[in-house]
Amino acid sequence: MAVNTEKNSYTVIFAVVMVVIVGTLLAFFASSLSGKIKENERLEKQQNILYAMGVNENEDEGSVNFVSTDKVASEFDKYIKEQLVIEGDQITENDEAYLIDLKKQETAAKAGNTRKLPLFIGEKDGEKYYIIPMRGKGLWDAIWGFVALDDTMTVQGVFFDHKGETPGLGANIKQRYFMDDFKGESILDGTEYAGIAVAKGNNDPTNEIKDDNEVDALAGATITGDGLSAMIKESVNLYKSYLETIRTNK
Amino acid sequence: MALLSKKDANLILDPLADNNPITIQVLGICSALAITAELKASIVMAVSVLFVMGVGNVVISLMRNIIPSKIRIIVQLVVVATLVIIVDQVLKAFAYELSKTLSVFVGLIITNCIIMGRFEAFALANGTWRSFLDGIGNAAGYGVILVIIGFFRELLGSGTLLGYKVLGDPIAKTGLYAIGYENNGFMLLSPMALIVVGLIIWVQRSRNKALIEEN
């Protein structure tokens, strides 16, 4: 070709054309796929909430299997009886409470607004579950999850997930053996909402002791574990007054 | 008739052994240390890099005559980043579960020095088909080492392979654990990955003395 690729004008034109092409391409992909991606995220949230209250398709030991995506919407309607939004002293029902973005609420709270706190009440086999969404910081990025409590503030199930924790180390918070450890632990220490700490010096690796507010930590994932402990404690304390009424009125 | 000429075949075979990107060229070490605590993560990363390398080398090779040399590095970066983002978006829409497993790898692929290295050293100067073979070969060479490291780290560190407890249950004390075997927690940390890379380099060079550099 006869074009002189060393000329400044060529370089500038090339750069401009490249940016336009790449920009168009990415914008096209992003806008044509965003509907589907949003829908996937919505269903995933429903799966996660149901998983925390023990509605899942777990079969063998080690794996985590959610309710399949084609059934999750109807299962969600079946098991989740109420979705509440707690805003200061006001409690309202809202069928889309599960779509509330916790990160936005946290920013709003920092700016001095009242935080909207979503809470889900599930019912399975006559038992009531109070499911609290959580959000915190791991080592690299955000971690989040759901904890299902009964009316004595004993954990009936949890679900954790993360954005970018180290595979094989911090990422193991979403492994079955780790999440199953939380079942039966109390988030109360006396009357204080102490949460559940991920403890390294825990002398109870099989987790026989259920009233110590501790589960065994993951090797090599100290900061993710500490972040998780802080997340549980902060999240349950946000709901303290509501949980207190449930505990004392049971 | 052979599918590939000898010269073309070498483009794939060389990086697998005597010109391996990790053990010989010592590129791509960062991701080899970061994500190899599990075999599954190693495999996913290897496949992702294989895809990006293959397609990226072809794209760069097609554009090699029109890329201004002053901004070639930026152009290469834009190509990798675009490819990776498109793959990420498509996976999120059509294979949501898989995209969650890939989460951190996506960013790591863009920064993988092997990719930029091959664009710069090979695709800019060679034809499309040869560039494609070179990309596949180097990604495979990278992947093989990743899988080897992942295999040993997961086996010795957690006693599992792809999540299956192959050595027995460390808490219930079955299998090897019944006779007092313990997992080596140090295997899960990145320094041990570097030591495993070192051991692979040692084994490879003691088998092929020609690879030993003279000082």
Coordinates of C-alpha atoms in Angstrom, one line a residue:
Chain A
M1 CA 0.0 0.0 0.0
A2 CA 1.1 3.5 -0.8
V3 CA 0.1 5.0 2.5
N4 CA 2.9 6.3 4.7
T5 CA 2.1 4.9 8.1
E6 CA 4.8 7.0 9.8
K7 CA 3.1 10.3 9.2
N8 CA 1.6 12.1 12.2
S9 CA -1.7 12.8 10.4
Y10 CA -2.0 9.1 9.6
T11 CA -1.4 8.2 13.2
V12 CA -4.1 10.6 14.4
I13 CA -6.6 9.4 11.8
F14 CA -5.9 5.8 12.6
A15 CA -6.4 6.4 16.3
V16 CA -9.7 8.2 15.7
V17 CA -11.0 5.6 13.4
M18 CA -10.0 2.8 15.8
V19 CA -11.7 4.4 18.8
V20 CA -14.9 5.0 16.8
I21 CA -15.0 1.4 15.6
V22 CA -14.2 -0.1 18.9
G23 CA -16.6 2.2 20.7
T24 CA -19.4 1.4 18.4
L25 CA -18.7 -2.3 18.7
L26 CA -18.7 -2.3 22.5
A27 CA -21.7 0.0 22.7
F28 CA -23.6 -2.4 20.4
F29 CA -22.7 -5.4 22.5
A30 CA -23.4 -3.7 25.8
S31 CA -26.8 -2.4 24.7
S32 CA -28.0 -5.5 22.9
L33 CA -27.0 -7.8 25.8
S34 CA -27.9 -5.6 28.8
G35 CA -31.5 -6.8 29.0
K36 CA -30.4 -10.4 29.2
I37 CA -27.6 -9.7 31.6
K38 CA -30.0 -7.8 34.0
E39 CA -32.5 -10.7 33.8
N40 CA -29.7 -13.2 34.7
E41 CA -28.7 -11.0 37.7
R42 CA -32.3 -10.8 38.9
L43 CA -32.8 -14.5 38.8
E44 CA -29.5 -15.1 40.5
K45 CA -30.6 -12.9 43.4
Q46 CA -33.7 -15.0 43.8
Q47 CA -31.7 -18.1 43.7
N48 CA -29.3 -16.8 46.4
I49 CA -32.1 -15.7 48.7
L50 CA -33.7 -19.1 48.4
Y51 CA -30.4 -20.9 48.9
A52 CA -29.9 -19.1 52.2
M53 CA -33.2 -20.4 53.5
G54 CA -32.4 -23.9 52.4
V55 CA -34.4 -24.1 49.2
N56 CA -31.9 -25.5 46.7
E57 CA -31.1 -28.6 44.6
N58 CA -28.1 -29.8 46.6
E59 CA -27.6 -33.5 46.1
D60 CA -24.2 -34.9 46.8
E61 CA -21.9 -33.5 49.5
G62 CA -19.6 -30.8 48.3
S63 CA -21.5 -28.9 45.6
V64 CA -23.7 -25.8 45.7
N65 CA -26.8 -26.2 43.4
F66 CA -29.4 -23.5 43.2
V67 CA -33.0 -23.9 42.2
S68 CA -32.8 -24.0 38.4
T69 CA -33.4 -20.7 36.5
D70 CA -36.6 -21.8 34.9
K71 CA -38.3 -22.6 38.2
V72 CA -36.8 -20.0 40.4
A73 CA -39.4 -17.3 39.9
S74 CA -42.3 -19.5 40.9
E75 CA -40.3 -21.0 43.8
F76 CA -39.5 -17.5 45.0
D77 CA -43.2 -16.6 45.1
K78 CA -44.0 -19.8 46.9
Y79 CA -41.4 -19.6 49.7
I80 CA -40.9 -15.9 50.2
K81 CA -44.1 -14.8 52.0
E82 CA -43.2 -11.2 52.6
Q83 CA -40.7 -8.7 51.4
L84 CA -40.3 -5.7 53.8
V85 CA -38.5 -2.4 53.4
I86 CA -37.4 -1.0 56.7
E87 CA -36.8 2.8 56.5
G88 CA -36.1 4.2 60.0
D89 CA -39.2 3.3 62.0
Q90 CA -41.4 2.7 59.0
I91 CA -41.9 -0.8 57.7
T92 CA -43.6 -1.2 54.3
E93 CA -44.2 -4.2 52.1
N94 CA -42.7 -4.1 48.7
D95 CA -42.6 -7.0 46.2
E96 CA -39.5 -5.7 44.6
A97 CA -37.5 -5.2 47.8
Y98 CA -35.0 -7.9 46.6
L99 CA -34.0 -5.6 43.8
I100 CA -32.8 -2.8 46.2
D101 CA -29.2 -2.0 45.6
L102 CA -27.4 -2.2 48.9
K103 CA -24.4 -0.3 47.6
K104 CA -26.6 2.7 46.7
Q105 CA -28.3 2.6 50.0
E106 CA -25.0 2.7 51.8
T107 CA -24.0 5.7 49.8
A108 CA -27.3 7.4 50.6
A109 CA -26.8 6.7 54.3
K110 CA -23.4 8.3 54.2
A111 CA -25.0 11.4 52.6
G112 CA -27.3 11.6 55.6
N113 CA -30.5 10.0 54.1
T114 CA -32.4 7.2 55.8
R115 CA -31.3 3.9 54.5
K116 CA -33.8 1.5 52.9
L117 CA -33.2 -1.9 54.4
P118 CA -34.8 -4.9 52.6
L119 CA -35.7 -8.0 54.6
F120 CA -37.4 -11.2 53.4
I121 CA -39.6 -13.4 55.4
G122 CA -39.6 -16.9 54.1
E123 CA -41.7 -19.9 55.2
K124 CA -40.8 -23.6 54.7
D125 CA -42.3 -26.6 56.4
G126 CA -44.1 -24.3 58.9
E127 CA -40.8 -22.6 60.0
K128 CA -40.3 -18.9 59.5
Y129 CA -37.0 -17.5 58.2
Y130 CA -35.9 -13.9 58.4
I131 CA -33.4 -13.3 55.6
I132 CA -31.1 -10.4 55.8
P133 CA -29.0 -9.2 52.8
M134 CA -25.4 -8.3 53.6
R135 CA -22.6 -6.4 51.8
G136 CA -19.0 -5.8 52.8
K137 CA -15.4 -5.7 51.6
G138 CA -13.1 -8.7 51.0
L139 CA -9.5 -8.5 50.0
W140 CA -9.8 -7.3 46.4
D141 CA -13.4 -6.2 46.0
A142 CA -16.9 -6.5 47.3
I143 CA -18.3 -9.5 49.0
W144 CA -22.0 -10.0 49.7
G145 CA -24.5 -12.6 50.9
F146 CA -27.7 -13.5 52.7
V147 CA -28.2 -14.9 56.2
A148 CA -31.4 -16.7 57.2
L149 CA -32.3 -16.5 60.9
D150 CA -35.1 -18.1 62.9
D151 CA -36.9 -16.2 65.7
T152 CA -34.2 -17.2 68.3
M153 CA -31.6 -15.5 66.1
T154 CA -30.0 -18.8 65.2
V155 CA -28.6 -19.1 61.7
Q156 CA -30.5 -21.5 59.5
G157 CA -28.4 -21.0 56.4
V158 CA -26.2 -18.5 54.6
F159 CA -25.1 -17.7 51.2
F160 CA -21.9 -15.8 50.3
D161 CA -20.6 -14.5 47.1
H162 CA -17.7 -12.3 46.0
K163 CA -16.7 -10.2 43.0
G164 CA -13.0 -10.9 42.8
E165 CA -11.5 -12.8 45.7
T166 CA -8.5 -15.1 45.0
P167 CA -9.5 -18.4 43.5
G168 CA -8.7 -21.3 45.8
L169 CA -8.3 -19.0 48.8
G170 CA -10.8 -16.2 49.6
A171 CA -13.1 -17.4 46.8
N172 CA -13.8 -20.4 48.9
I173 CA -16.3 -18.4 51.0
K174 CA -18.9 -19.6 48.5
Q175 CA -17.9 -23.2 49.0
R176 CA -20.5 -25.5 50.5
Y177 CA -18.3 -26.7 53.4
F178 CA -17.7 -23.2 54.5
M179 CA -21.3 -21.9 54.2
D180 CA -22.6 -25.1 56.0
D181 CA -20.4 -24.3 59.0
F182 CA -22.6 -21.3 59.8
K183 CA -25.8 -23.3 60.3
G184 CA -26.8 -23.5 63.9
E185 CA -24.5 -20.7 65.1
S186 CA -26.2 -17.9 67.0
I187 CA -25.6 -14.3 66.1
L188 CA -26.3 -13.3 69.7
D189 CA -23.7 -13.2 72.4
G190 CA -26.0 -12.7 75.5
T191 CA -28.2 -9.9 74.2
E192 CA -25.6 -8.3 72.1
Y193 CA -25.7 -8.8 68.3
A194 CA -22.2 -10.0 67.9
G195 CA -22.5 -11.7 64.6
I196 CA -20.3 -14.7 63.7
A197 CA -16.6 -14.3 63.5
V198 CA -14.4 -16.3 61.1
A199 CA -11.7 -17.2 63.6
K200 CA -8.2 -18.5 62.9
G201 CA -7.4 -19.4 66.5
N202 CA -10.5 -21.5 66.7
N203 CA -9.9 -24.7 68.4
D204 CA -12.9 -26.3 67.0
P205 CA -12.3 -27.2 63.3
T206 CA -15.3 -29.5 63.0
N207 CA -17.5 -26.8 64.5
E208 CA -19.1 -28.8 67.3
I209 CA -19.5 -25.7 69.5
K210 CA -22.4 -23.7 68.2
D211 CA -22.6 -20.9 70.8
D212 CA -19.2 -19.4 70.5
N213 CA -20.1 -17.0 67.6
E214 CA -17.2 -18.5 65.7
V215 CA -16.6 -20.7 62.7
D216 CA -13.2 -22.0 61.5
A217 CA -11.3 -19.8 59.1
L218 CA -10.1 -20.5 55.6
A219 CA -6.3 -21.1 55.3
G220 CA -4.7 -18.3 53.2
A221 CA -7.7 -16.0 53.3
T222 CA -7.3 -13.9 56.4
I223 CA -8.4 -10.6 55.0
T224 CA -11.5 -12.1 53.2
G225 CA -12.4 -13.8 56.4
D226 CA -12.0 -10.7 58.5
G227 CA -14.1 -8.8 55.9
L228 CA -16.8 -11.5 56.1
S229 CA -16.9 -11.3 60.0
A230 CA -17.2 -7.5 59.8
M231 CA -19.9 -7.8 57.1
I232 CA -22.1 -10.1 59.2
K233 CA -21.7 -8.0 62.3
E234 CA -22.5 -4.7 60.6
S235 CA -25.4 -6.1 58.6
V236 CA -27.2 -7.7 61.5
N237 CA -26.8 -4.6 63.6
L238 CA -28.5 -2.5 61.0
Y239 CA -31.6 -4.7 61.6
K240 CA -31.1 -4.9 65.3
S241 CA -34.3 -3.1 66.4
Y242 CA -36.5 -5.2 64.0
L243 CA -34.8 -8.4 65.0
E244 CA -35.2 -7.5 68.7
T245 CA -39.0 -7.2 68.3
I246 CA -39.1 -10.6 66.7
R247 CA -37.0 -12.3 69.3
T248 CA -38.9 -10.8 72.2
N249 CA -42.4 -11.4 70.7
K250 CA -41.9 -14.9 69.6
Chain B
M1 CA 0.0 -35.1 3.3
A2 CA 0.7 -33.7 6.6
L3 CA -1.8 -31.2 7.9
L4 CA 0.9 -28.7 8.8
S5 CA 4.3 -28.2 7.3
K6 CA 7.2 -28.9 9.7
K7 CA 7.8 -25.2 10.0
D8 CA 4.2 -24.5 10.9
A9 CA 4.0 -27.5 13.3
N10 CA 7.0 -26.1 15.2
L11 CA 5.1 -22.9 15.8
I12 CA 2.8 -24.9 18.0
L13 CA 5.2 -27.4 19.4
D14 CA 8.1 -25.1 20.3
P15 CA 6.3 -23.1 22.9
L16 CA 5.0 -26.3 24.5
A17 CA 8.5 -27.4 25.4
D18 CA 11.8 -25.8 24.4
N19 CA 10.5 -22.3 24.0
N20 CA 7.9 -22.3 26.7
P21 CA 6.6 -18.8 27.5
I22 CA 6.7 -19.4 31.3
T23 CA 9.7 -21.7 32.0
I24 CA 12.0 -20.4 29.2
Q25 CA 10.9 -16.8 28.4
V26 CA 9.6 -16.2 32.0
L27 CA 6.6 -14.3 30.8
G28 CA 3.1 -14.6 32.3
I29 CA 4.5 -15.4 35.7
C30 CA 2.0 -13.1 37.5
S31 CA -1.1 -15.1 36.6
A32 CA 0.7 -18.4 37.0
L33 CA 1.3 -17.5 40.6
A34 CA -2.0 -15.8 41.3
I35 CA -4.7 -18.3 40.2
T36 CA -3.2 -21.7 40.4
A37 CA -4.3 -22.7 43.9
E38 CA -7.0 -24.8 42.2
L39 CA -6.8 -27.0 39.1
K40 CA -10.2 -25.8 37.9
A41 CA -9.1 -22.2 37.9
S42 CA -5.9 -23.1 36.0
I43 CA -7.9 -24.8 33.3
V44 CA -10.4 -22.0 32.9
M45 CA -7.6 -19.5 32.7
A46 CA -5.7 -21.6 30.2
V47 CA -8.8 -21.9 27.9
S48 CA -9.6 -18.2 28.1
V49 CA -6.0 -17.2 27.2
L50 CA -6.1 -19.7 24.3
F51 CA -9.1 -18.0 22.9
V52 CA -7.9 -14.4 23.3
M53 CA -4.4 -15.3 22.0
G54 CA -5.7 -17.1 18.9
V55 CA -8.2 -14.4 17.9
G56 CA -5.9 -11.5 19.0
N57 CA -2.9 -12.7 17.0
V58 CA -5.1 -13.1 13.9
V59 CA -6.6 -9.6 14.3
I60 CA -3.2 -8.0 14.8
S61 CA -1.7 -9.9 11.9
L62 CA -4.5 -8.7 9.6
M63 CA -3.9 -5.1 10.7
R64 CA -0.1 -5.4 10.6
N65 CA 0.4 -3.3 7.5
I66 CA -1.8 -0.4 8.6
I67 CA -0.9 0.0 12.2
P68 CA 1.3 3.1 12.8
S69 CA 4.4 1.9 14.6
K70 CA 4.3 4.9 17.0
I71 CA 1.1 3.8 18.6
R72 CA 1.3 0.0 18.0
I73 CA 1.4 -0.9 21.7
I74 CA -1.8 1.1 22.3
V75 CA -3.4 -0.6 19.4
Q76 CA -2.5 -4.0 20.7
L77 CA -3.8 -3.1 24.1
V78 CA -7.1 -1.9 22.6
V79 CA -7.5 -5.2 20.6
V80 CA -7.0 -7.4 23.7
A81 CA -9.2 -5.3 25.9
T82 CA -12.0 -5.2 23.3
L83 CA -11.9 -8.9 22.7
V84 CA -11.9 -9.6 26.5
I85 CA -14.8 -7.3 27.1
I86 CA -16.9 -8.8 24.3
V87 CA -16.3 -12.3 25.5
D88 CA -17.2 -11.2 29.0
Q89 CA -20.5 -9.6 27.9
V90 CA -21.5 -12.6 25.8
L91 CA -20.7 -15.0 28.6
K92 CA -22.7 -12.9 31.1
A93 CA -25.7 -13.0 28.8
F94 CA -25.6 -16.6 27.6
A95 CA -23.5 -18.6 30.1
Y96 CA -24.0 -16.7 33.4
E97 CA -22.6 -19.4 35.6
L98 CA -19.4 -19.7 33.6
S99 CA -18.9 -15.9 33.6
K100 CA -19.0 -16.0 37.4
T101 CA -16.2 -18.5 37.5
L102 CA -14.2 -16.3 35.2
S103 CA -14.7 -13.2 37.2
V104 CA -11.1 -12.2 38.1
F105 CA -9.5 -13.8 35.1
V106 CA -11.0 -11.3 32.7
G107 CA -8.8 -8.5 34.0
L108 CA -5.8 -10.8 34.3
I109 CA -6.1 -11.8 30.6
I110 CA -5.7 -8.2 29.5
T111 CA -2.5 -7.8 31.6
N112 CA -1.0 -11.1 30.6
C113 CA 2.4 -10.2 29.2
I114 CA 2.5 -13.3 26.9
I115 CA -0.3 -11.9 24.8
M116 CA 1.3 -8.5 24.3
G117 CA 4.7 -10.3 23.8
R118 CA 3.3 -12.4 21.0
F119 CA 1.5 -9.5 19.3
E120 CA 4.6 -7.5 19.3
A121 CA 7.1 -10.2 18.5
F122 CA 5.2 -12.3 16.0
A123 CA 1.8 -11.2 14.8
L124 CA 3.1 -7.8 13.7
A125 CA 5.6 -9.4 11.3
N126 CA 3.9 -12.6 10.1
G127 CA 0.9 -13.8 8.1
T128 CA -2.5 -14.6 9.5
W129 CA -2.3 -18.4 9.5
R130 CA 1.1 -18.5 11.0
S131 CA 0.1 -16.0 13.6
F132 CA -2.9 -18.0 14.6
L133 CA -0.7 -21.1 15.1
D134 CA 1.8 -19.1 17.1
G135 CA -1.0 -17.8 19.3
I136 CA -2.4 -21.2 19.9
G137 CA 1.0 -22.7 20.6
N138 CA 2.1 -20.1 23.1
A139 CA -1.3 -20.2 24.9
A140 CA -1.1 -24.0 25.1
G141 CA 2.5 -23.8 26.4
Y142 CA 1.3 -21.4 29.0
G143 CA -1.7 -23.5 29.8
V144 CA 0.3 -26.7 30.3
I145 CA 2.5 -25.1 32.9
L146 CA -0.6 -23.6 34.6
V147 CA -2.3 -27.0 34.8
I148 CA 0.9 -28.7 36.2
I149 CA 1.2 -26.0 38.9
G150 CA -2.5 -26.1 39.7
F151 CA -2.4 -29.9 39.9
F152 CA 0.4 -30.0 42.5
R153 CA -0.9 -27.0 44.5
E154 CA -4.4 -28.3 44.8
L155 CA -3.3 -31.9 45.5
L156 CA -0.7 -31.1 48.1
G157 CA -2.4 -28.0 49.5
S158 CA -6.0 -29.1 49.8
G159 CA -5.9 -32.8 49.1
T160 CA -8.4 -32.4 46.3
L161 CA -8.4 -32.4 42.5
L162 CA -11.1 -30.4 40.7
G163 CA -12.9 -30.3 44.1
Y164 CA -12.9 -34.1 44.6
K165 CA -11.3 -35.4 47.8
V166 CA -8.8 -37.8 46.3
L167 CA -6.7 -38.3 49.4
G168 CA -9.6 -38.8 51.8
D169 CA -11.3 -36.4 54.2
P170 CA -9.0 -34.4 56.4
I171 CA -11.6 -33.7 59.1
A172 CA -13.2 -37.1 59.3
K173 CA -9.6 -38.6 59.0
T174 CA -10.2 -41.1 56.2
G175 CA -7.9 -42.3 53.4
L176 CA -4.3 -41.0 53.7
Y177 CA -5.3 -38.8 56.6
A178 CA -6.0 -41.9 58.7
I179 CA -2.3 -42.7 58.8
G180 CA -1.3 -39.2 59.8
Y181 CA -0.9 -37.4 56.5
E182 CA -1.5 -33.6 56.7
N183 CA -2.2 -31.0 53.9
N184 CA 0.6 -28.5 53.3
G185 CA -1.2 -25.2 53.8
F186 CA 1.9 -23.4 52.4
M187 CA 1.1 -24.9 48.9
L188 CA -2.0 -22.6 48.8
L189 CA 0.1 -19.4 49.0
S190 CA 1.8 -17.8 46.0
P191 CA 5.4 -18.3 47.1
M192 CA 4.9 -22.0 46.7
A193 CA 3.7 -21.5 43.1
L194 CA 7.0 -19.8 42.4
I195 CA 8.9 -22.7 43.9
V196 CA 6.9 -25.1 41.8
V197 CA 7.7 -23.0 38.7
G198 CA 11.4 -23.2 39.7
L199 CA 11.2 -27.0 40.1
I200 CA 9.6 -27.3 36.6
I201 CA 12.4 -25.1 35.1
W202 CA 15.0 -27.3 36.9
V203 CA 13.5 -30.6 35.6
Q204 CA 13.2 -29.2 32.1
R205 CA 16.8 -28.0 31.9
S206 CA 18.3 -31.1 33.4
R207 CA 16.5 -33.1 30.7
N208 CA 17.6 -30.8 28.0
K209 CA 21.1 -29.3 28.7
A210 CA 20.9 -27.1 25.6
L211 CA 18.5 -24.9 27.4
I212 CA 21.0 -23.9 30.1
E213 CA 22.2 -20.4 29.5
E214 CA 26.0 -19.7 29.7
N215 CA 27.0 -16.9 32.0

